[in-house]
């Protein structure tokens, strides 16, 4: 009974309580969750309750036991993954959708925002008249794009690969620095992970166009069908942007689908200092971008753009179903026309990807853009790019820092050095572990040109310039301590 009573009229009060808990969380004064693991495990790990405790007790547990023991991803100093805590406005929008439109279909304001926000993204990122579809993240967005690529390549040979499968070996060309889930997409699409031809990069981590051409020619000489080229605008590793014009021209020359993975870095086009690096974007057959990365949405929203969504419809065809038949008005003679939101499903996103039921994601993207506009988004992106440059500047100036690669976007790869140190990889690995345990600055590590690097990627809306000074001081302090310990 308790549960049913709570279903009307209590949101204002309860959301205010949860909101206060979240504001407290954003002070980031609590210790890291793992350090208190015993406490929350003891409090939370219980057998399935036969009797409920009621919504007030659940709310209290959320605020006292769960929120304070959440993830460090939202912290300003967390720069390890390219995801971030949702901004306030995106949280408001997603929460509203969970009640007012838990599905993205039907003629509703939420459904309109699904399409409108996709069009806004296309305008903001100069994608021309491309049309989009949302999915849960960049790995799925790339899978959807490669599904379109597979459909296109085989339809040219008179075959429907979605219906009949593939009957010949194909090649997919992506640089050695491409996202590690691209191979999995090929596995899921039934063409096999080994169809990926890893293309060599230059010393800046960008795909080499001559190596791409050689790989395509090699496949053609062996009767293998080139299916897609995948370029990155902003590799996950270093933020490198592949030479899109050159790659796009090769795609045109050989008539190969050209996909651009902009999950992280497509928004970099807003930084006018860098927009020339995006020349060639207009040649893309598909583009993906993650609003849950640099735009500040909470995890769960990515977009794929293509020129013609009917190709996606063929690539992801579903069967008809009796339970859907009566749902939508299909009688052309129906004199009343469309009068109810359920008369019309709106854009049939369920036909364009791998999901049927799906949340409204557009409302969060709409809210993010509506709140600060393209100008505000540009300022944020420039600020993060500046942070990477500021850190690079410091590395050049200080004898204990080595810059491993000039930043393109908001990633900076560097390491601690000293003439006293023998094994720099091992040293930086130890430094890194100490750094993250202090729970304030949390970059990741990576390898670039064979060297272990500290790798912060700045994208958080709550992250600003003061982070750079803090990070630098922490690395210097820990580096000096460790060097002393090891020298003893
Ligand atoms: C993060 C990332 C992905 C994967 O995106 P998810 O949202 O984590 O699934 C794909 N490509 C690139 C370049 C990325 O940075």
XYZ file of C-alpha atoms and ligand atoms in Angstrom, residues 82-83 136-142 177-182 184 232-237 261-265 288 290 292-293 299-302 455, ligand 1:
51
model
C 36.107 10.634 -21.487
C 32.782 10.706 -19.667
C 23.211 4.419 -25.603
C 26.839 5.297 -26.316
C 29.613 5.697 -28.843
C 30.274 2.004 -29.230
C 26.645 1.410 -30.240
C 26.593 4.579 -32.376
C 29.585 3.234 -34.314
C 44.639 4.313 -32.652
C 40.934 3.711 -33.376
C 38.582 2.993 -30.495
C 38.956 -0.566 -29.249
C 35.234 -1.323 -29.703
C 35.294 -0.912 -33.500
C 33.625 -5.705 -31.686
C 38.631 9.424 -35.764
C 38.156 13.089 -35.003
C 39.751 12.907 -31.685
C 41.273 9.534 -30.873
C 40.550 8.356 -27.370
C 44.233 7.891 -26.692
C 34.054 8.485 -35.162
C 33.673 11.800 -33.359
C 32.416 10.251 -30.096
C 34.817 12.345 -28.085
C 36.169 15.036 -30.350
C 29.024 9.630 -34.574
C 28.589 11.322 -27.807
C 27.589 12.129 -22.852
C 31.219 13.083 -23.369
C 26.097 8.521 -19.621
C 23.572 6.934 -21.954
C 23.404 9.144 -25.045
C 25.251 9.026 -28.359
C 46.961 11.214 -19.713
C 34.474 6.914 -25.938
C 34.674 6.571 -27.352
C 33.913 5.574 -27.973
C 32.960 4.696 -27.202
O 31.947 5.441 -26.656
P 31.062 4.902 -25.436
O 30.086 5.979 -25.252
O 32.017 4.730 -24.285
O 30.462 3.618 -25.843
C 34.091 5.372 -29.319
N 34.977 6.097 -30.011
C 35.738 7.059 -29.442
C 36.692 7.835 -30.288
C 35.613 7.327 -28.091
O 36.385 8.266 -27.517
